[in-house]
Coordinates of C-alpha atoms in Angstrom, one line a residue:
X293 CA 0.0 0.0 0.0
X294 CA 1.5 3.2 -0.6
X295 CA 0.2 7.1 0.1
X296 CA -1.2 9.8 -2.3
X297 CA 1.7 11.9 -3.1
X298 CA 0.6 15.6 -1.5
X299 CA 0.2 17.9 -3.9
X300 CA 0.9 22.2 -3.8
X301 CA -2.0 23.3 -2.7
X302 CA -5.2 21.6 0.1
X303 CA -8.7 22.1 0.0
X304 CA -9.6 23.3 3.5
X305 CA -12.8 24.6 5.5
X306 CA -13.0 27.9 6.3
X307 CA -15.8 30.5 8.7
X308 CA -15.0 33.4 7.2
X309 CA -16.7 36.4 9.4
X310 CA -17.9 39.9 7.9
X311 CA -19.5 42.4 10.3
X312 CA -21.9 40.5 12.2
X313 CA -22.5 37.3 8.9
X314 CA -20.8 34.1 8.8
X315 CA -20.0 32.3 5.8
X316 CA -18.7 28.2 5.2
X317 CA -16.9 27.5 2.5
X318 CA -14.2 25.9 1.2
X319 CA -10.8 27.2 0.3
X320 CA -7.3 26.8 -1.4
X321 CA -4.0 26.7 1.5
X322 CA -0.5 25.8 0.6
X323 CA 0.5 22.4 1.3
X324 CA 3.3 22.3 3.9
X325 CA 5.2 18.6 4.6
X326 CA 8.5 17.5 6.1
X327 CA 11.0 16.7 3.6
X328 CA 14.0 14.4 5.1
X329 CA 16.8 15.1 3.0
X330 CA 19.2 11.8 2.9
X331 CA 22.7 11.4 1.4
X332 CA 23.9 8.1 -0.1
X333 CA 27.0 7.1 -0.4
X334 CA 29.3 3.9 -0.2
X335 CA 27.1 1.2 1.5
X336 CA 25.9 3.9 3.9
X337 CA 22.8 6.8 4.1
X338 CA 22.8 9.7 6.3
X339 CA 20.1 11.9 7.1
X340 CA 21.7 15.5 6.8
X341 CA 18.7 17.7 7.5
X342 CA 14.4 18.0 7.9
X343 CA 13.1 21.3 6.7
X344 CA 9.4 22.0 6.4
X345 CA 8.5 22.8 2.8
X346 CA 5.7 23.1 -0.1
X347 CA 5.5 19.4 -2.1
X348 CA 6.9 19.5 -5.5
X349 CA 10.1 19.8 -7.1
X350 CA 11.1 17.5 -4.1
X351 CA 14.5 16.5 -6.1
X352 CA 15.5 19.8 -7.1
X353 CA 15.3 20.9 -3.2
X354 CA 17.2 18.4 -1.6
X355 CA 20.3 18.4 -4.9
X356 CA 20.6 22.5 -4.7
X357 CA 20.2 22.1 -1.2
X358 CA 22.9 19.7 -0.4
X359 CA 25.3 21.4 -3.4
X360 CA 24.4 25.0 -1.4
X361 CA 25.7 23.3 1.6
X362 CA 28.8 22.0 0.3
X363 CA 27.8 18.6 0.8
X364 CA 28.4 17.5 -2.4
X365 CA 30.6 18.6 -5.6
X366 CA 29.1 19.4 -8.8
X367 CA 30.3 16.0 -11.3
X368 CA 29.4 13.8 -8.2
X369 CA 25.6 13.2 -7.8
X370 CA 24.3 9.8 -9.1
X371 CA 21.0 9.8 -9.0
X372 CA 17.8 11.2 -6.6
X373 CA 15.1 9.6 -5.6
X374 CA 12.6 8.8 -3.1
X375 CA 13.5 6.9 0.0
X376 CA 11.6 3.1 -0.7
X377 CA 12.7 1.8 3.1
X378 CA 9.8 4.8 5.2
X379 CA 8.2 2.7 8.2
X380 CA 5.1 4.4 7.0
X381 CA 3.7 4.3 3.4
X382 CA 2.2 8.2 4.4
X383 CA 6.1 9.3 4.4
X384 CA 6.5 7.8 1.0
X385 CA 7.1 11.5 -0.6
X386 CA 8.4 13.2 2.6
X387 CA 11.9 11.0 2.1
X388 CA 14.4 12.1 -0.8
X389 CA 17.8 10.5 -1.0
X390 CA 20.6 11.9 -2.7
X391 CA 22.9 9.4 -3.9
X392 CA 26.8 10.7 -4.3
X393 CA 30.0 9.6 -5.6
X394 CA 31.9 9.2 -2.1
X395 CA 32.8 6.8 0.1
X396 CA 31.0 8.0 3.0
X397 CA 28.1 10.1 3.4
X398 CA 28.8 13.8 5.0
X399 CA 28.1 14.4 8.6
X400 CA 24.3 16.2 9.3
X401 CA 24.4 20.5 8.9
X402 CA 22.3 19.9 11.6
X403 CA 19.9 17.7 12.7
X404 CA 16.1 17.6 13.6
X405 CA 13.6 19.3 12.0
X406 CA 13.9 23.2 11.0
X407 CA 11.6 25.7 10.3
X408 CA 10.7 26.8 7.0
X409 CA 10.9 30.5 7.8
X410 CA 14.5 30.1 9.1
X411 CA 15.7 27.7 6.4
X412 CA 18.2 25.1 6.8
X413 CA 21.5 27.1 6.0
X414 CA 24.3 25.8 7.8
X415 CA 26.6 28.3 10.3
X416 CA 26.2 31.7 8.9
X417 CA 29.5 33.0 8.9
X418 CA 32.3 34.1 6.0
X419 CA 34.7 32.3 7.3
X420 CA 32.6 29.1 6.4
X421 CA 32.3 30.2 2.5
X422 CA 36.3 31.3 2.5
X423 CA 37.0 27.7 4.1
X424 CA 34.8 25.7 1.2
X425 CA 36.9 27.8 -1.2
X426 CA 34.2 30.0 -2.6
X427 CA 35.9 32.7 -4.8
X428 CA 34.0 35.5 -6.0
X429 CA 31.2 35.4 -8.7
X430 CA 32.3 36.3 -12.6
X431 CA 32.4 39.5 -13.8
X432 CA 29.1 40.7 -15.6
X433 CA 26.3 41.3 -16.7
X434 CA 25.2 44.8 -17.3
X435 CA 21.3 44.8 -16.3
X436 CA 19.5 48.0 -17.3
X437 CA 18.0 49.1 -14.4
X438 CA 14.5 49.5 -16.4
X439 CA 14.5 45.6 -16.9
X440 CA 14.8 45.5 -13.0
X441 CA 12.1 47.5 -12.5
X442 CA 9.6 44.7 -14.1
X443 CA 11.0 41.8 -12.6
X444 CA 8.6 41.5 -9.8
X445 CA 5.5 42.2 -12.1
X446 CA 7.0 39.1 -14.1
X447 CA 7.7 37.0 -10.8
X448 CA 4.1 37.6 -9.9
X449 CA 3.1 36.7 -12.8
X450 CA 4.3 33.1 -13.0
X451 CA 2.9 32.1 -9.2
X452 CA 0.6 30.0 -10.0
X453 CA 0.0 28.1 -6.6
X454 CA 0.4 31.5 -4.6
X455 CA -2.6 32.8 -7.2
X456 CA -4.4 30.1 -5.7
X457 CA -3.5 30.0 -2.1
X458 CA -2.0 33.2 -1.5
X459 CA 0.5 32.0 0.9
X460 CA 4.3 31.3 -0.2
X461 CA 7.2 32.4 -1.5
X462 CA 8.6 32.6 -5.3
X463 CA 12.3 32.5 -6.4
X464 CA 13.0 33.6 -10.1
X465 CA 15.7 33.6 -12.2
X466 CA 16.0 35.9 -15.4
X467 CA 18.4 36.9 -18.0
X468 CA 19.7 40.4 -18.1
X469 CA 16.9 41.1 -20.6
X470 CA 14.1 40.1 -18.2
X471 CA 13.6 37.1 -19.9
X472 CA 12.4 34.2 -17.1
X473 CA 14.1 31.2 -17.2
X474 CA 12.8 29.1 -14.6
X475 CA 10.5 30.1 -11.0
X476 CA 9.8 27.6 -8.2
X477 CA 7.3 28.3 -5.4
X478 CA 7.7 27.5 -1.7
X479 CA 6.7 28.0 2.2
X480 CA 10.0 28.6 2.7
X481 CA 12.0 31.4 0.5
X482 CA 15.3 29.0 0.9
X483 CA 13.8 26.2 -0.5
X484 CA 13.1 28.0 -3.4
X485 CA 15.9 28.8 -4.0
X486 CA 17.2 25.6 -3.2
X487 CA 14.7 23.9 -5.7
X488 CA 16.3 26.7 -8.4
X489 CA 19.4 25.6 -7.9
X490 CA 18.6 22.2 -8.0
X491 CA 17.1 22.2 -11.3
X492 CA 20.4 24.2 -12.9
X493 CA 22.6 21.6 -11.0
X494 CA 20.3 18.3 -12.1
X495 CA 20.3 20.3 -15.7
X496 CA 23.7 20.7 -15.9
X497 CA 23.0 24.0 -16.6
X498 CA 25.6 25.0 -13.2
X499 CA 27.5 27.9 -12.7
X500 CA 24.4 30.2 -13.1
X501 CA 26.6 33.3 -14.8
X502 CA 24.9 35.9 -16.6
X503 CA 21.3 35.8 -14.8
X504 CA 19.5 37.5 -12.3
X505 CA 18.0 35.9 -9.2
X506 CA 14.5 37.6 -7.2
X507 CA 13.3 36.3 -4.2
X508 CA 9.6 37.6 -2.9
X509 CA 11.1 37.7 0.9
X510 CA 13.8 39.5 2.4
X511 CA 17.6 38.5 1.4
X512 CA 19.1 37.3 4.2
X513 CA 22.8 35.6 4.4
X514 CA 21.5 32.3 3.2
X515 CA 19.8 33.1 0.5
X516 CA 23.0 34.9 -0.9
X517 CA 25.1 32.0 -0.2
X518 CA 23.3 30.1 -2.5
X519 CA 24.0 32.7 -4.8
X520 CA 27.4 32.4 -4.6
X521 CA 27.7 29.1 -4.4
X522 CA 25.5 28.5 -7.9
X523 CA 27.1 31.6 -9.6
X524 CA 24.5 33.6 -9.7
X525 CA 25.4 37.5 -10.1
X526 CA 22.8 39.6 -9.0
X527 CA 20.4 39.1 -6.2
X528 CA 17.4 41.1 -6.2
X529 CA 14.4 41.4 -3.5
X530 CA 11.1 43.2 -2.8
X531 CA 12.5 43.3 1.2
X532 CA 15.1 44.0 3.1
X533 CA 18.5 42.7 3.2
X534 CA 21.0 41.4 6.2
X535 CA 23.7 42.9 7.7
X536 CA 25.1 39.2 6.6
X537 CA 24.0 39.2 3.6
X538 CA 25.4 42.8 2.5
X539 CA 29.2 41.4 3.7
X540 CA 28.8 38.4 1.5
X541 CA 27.5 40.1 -1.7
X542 CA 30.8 42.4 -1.1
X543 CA 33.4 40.1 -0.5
X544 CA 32.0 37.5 -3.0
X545 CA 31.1 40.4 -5.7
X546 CA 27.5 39.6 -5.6
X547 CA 25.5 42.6 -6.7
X548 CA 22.6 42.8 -3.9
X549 CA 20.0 45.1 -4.4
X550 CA 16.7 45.2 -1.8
X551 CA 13.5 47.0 -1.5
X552 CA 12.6 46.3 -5.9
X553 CA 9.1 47.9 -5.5
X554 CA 7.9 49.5 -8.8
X555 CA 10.5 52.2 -10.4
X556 CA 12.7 52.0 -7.1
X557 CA 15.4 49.9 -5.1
X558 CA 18.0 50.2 -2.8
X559 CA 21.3 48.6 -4.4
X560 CA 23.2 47.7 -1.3
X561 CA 26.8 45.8 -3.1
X562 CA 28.6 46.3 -6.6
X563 CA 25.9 48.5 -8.4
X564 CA 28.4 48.7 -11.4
X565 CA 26.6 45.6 -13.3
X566 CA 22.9 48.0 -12.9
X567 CA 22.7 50.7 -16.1
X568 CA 20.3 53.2 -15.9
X569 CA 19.4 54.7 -19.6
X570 CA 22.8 56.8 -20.9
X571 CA 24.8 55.7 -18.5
X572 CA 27.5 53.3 -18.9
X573 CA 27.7 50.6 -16.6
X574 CA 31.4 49.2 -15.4
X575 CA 31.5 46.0 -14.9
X576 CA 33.7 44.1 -12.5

């Protein structure tokens, strides 16, 4: 016997009040599941984290997130897949195993389950990205900053379970032109990401140079780490950045810009890659 496999979005009951009338109906949430990330390698499998997230693109989360983490080098993933060995059939979808070219699996990043909200990022310091070897993002693109401007109209655009549930987070990623390549939705604005990542690292389509990343939340360290770590150039938000996450964009040449709300931003690291019309842009 085995389980449904949960989809994006639940059908729920909901009182909804007005004045002094109640109504019953039904309505549209976002789904939110444990996903047990597992790494395989050898004749062994280690469970390297839990993180609470929205069902789908459930191999794409757990390869960018153990690549994000380090956990794993680009040429050495074998295969992901479900977990066949769950004690019950209901946890059929809520185990992925990555499977790895090693001869052990890596130690947890941490272990229990984690919030959605806080993501599952590892020790937030620099001195963890110097000591993987992380070295600075290339060089380029120029982005007009026009093009900027309609990224979040485009972003919007494309969320189709938050148009029906109202209730996540998006992660785009663009070309310099504002064309979108590829968005994934989620509870958490990490595993967004992470599930971005994931499909450029299961694509082969890794290092991301020469696009643009948005995220609908705030851009805190992690979310920049990832960045970094896939290549990715310029990291845009509709929020507010970290302290964190300004130092990383700086030292790893990440071009972080925060508060992209119509026809304004805030560009907190390297604004040489953002043109505005006539002028030049320098890029480094």
């Amino acid at each position: 016997m085995t389980s449904d496999r949960p989809g994006p979005s639940t059908r729920v009951r909901v009182w909804t009040l007005e004045g002094d009338s109640e109504t019953r109906r039904r309505d549209t949430v976002v789904t939110e599941e444990p996903l047990e990330i597992r790494v395989s390698a050898g004749s062994r499998s280690q469970a390297v984290s839990v993180t609470m997230r929205t069902p789908g693109a459930d191999f794409e989360l757990a390869a960018g997130f153990v690549y994000g983490e380090g956990l794993v080098e680009r040429g050495a993933l074998r295969q992901v897949s479900y977990c066949a060995d769950v004690a019950r059939p209901d946890q059929l979808y809520n185990v992925v195993t990555v499977e790895v070219d090693a001869e052990a699996p890596p130690e947890p990043v941490r272990s229990g389950p984690v919030s959605s909200a806080c993501g599952v990022c590892g020790s937030a310091s620099l001195d963890v990205l110097r000591d993987r070897g992380l070295t600075p993002v290339a060089a380029g693109p120029t982005v007009p900053v026009e093009t900027l401007y309609a990224l979040p109209d485009a972003l919007r655009a494309a969320q189709g379970v938050f148009t029906a549930t109202g209730g996540l987070h998006a992660a785009g990623l663009f070309t310099p032109d504002g064309e979108l390549l590829a968005v994934r939705e989620d509870v958490g604005r990490h595993n967004a990401v992470d599930k971005l990542v994931g499909w450029a690292l299961l694509g082969g389509r890794l290092p991301l140079a020469g696009t643009v990343l948005l995220v609908s939340g705030r851009a805190g360290y992690e979310i920049v780490q990832k960045a970094v770590t896939a290549g990715i150039p310029v990291v845009a938000s509709v929020s507010a950045p970290s302290s964190l996450a300004v130092a990383v964009a700086e030292e790893f040449r990440v071009t972080l810009v925060g508060f992209l709300r119509g026809r304004r931003c805030n560009v907190y690291a390297v604004p040489d890659r953002l043109a505005l019309p006539g002028v030049a842009a320098v890029v480094g």
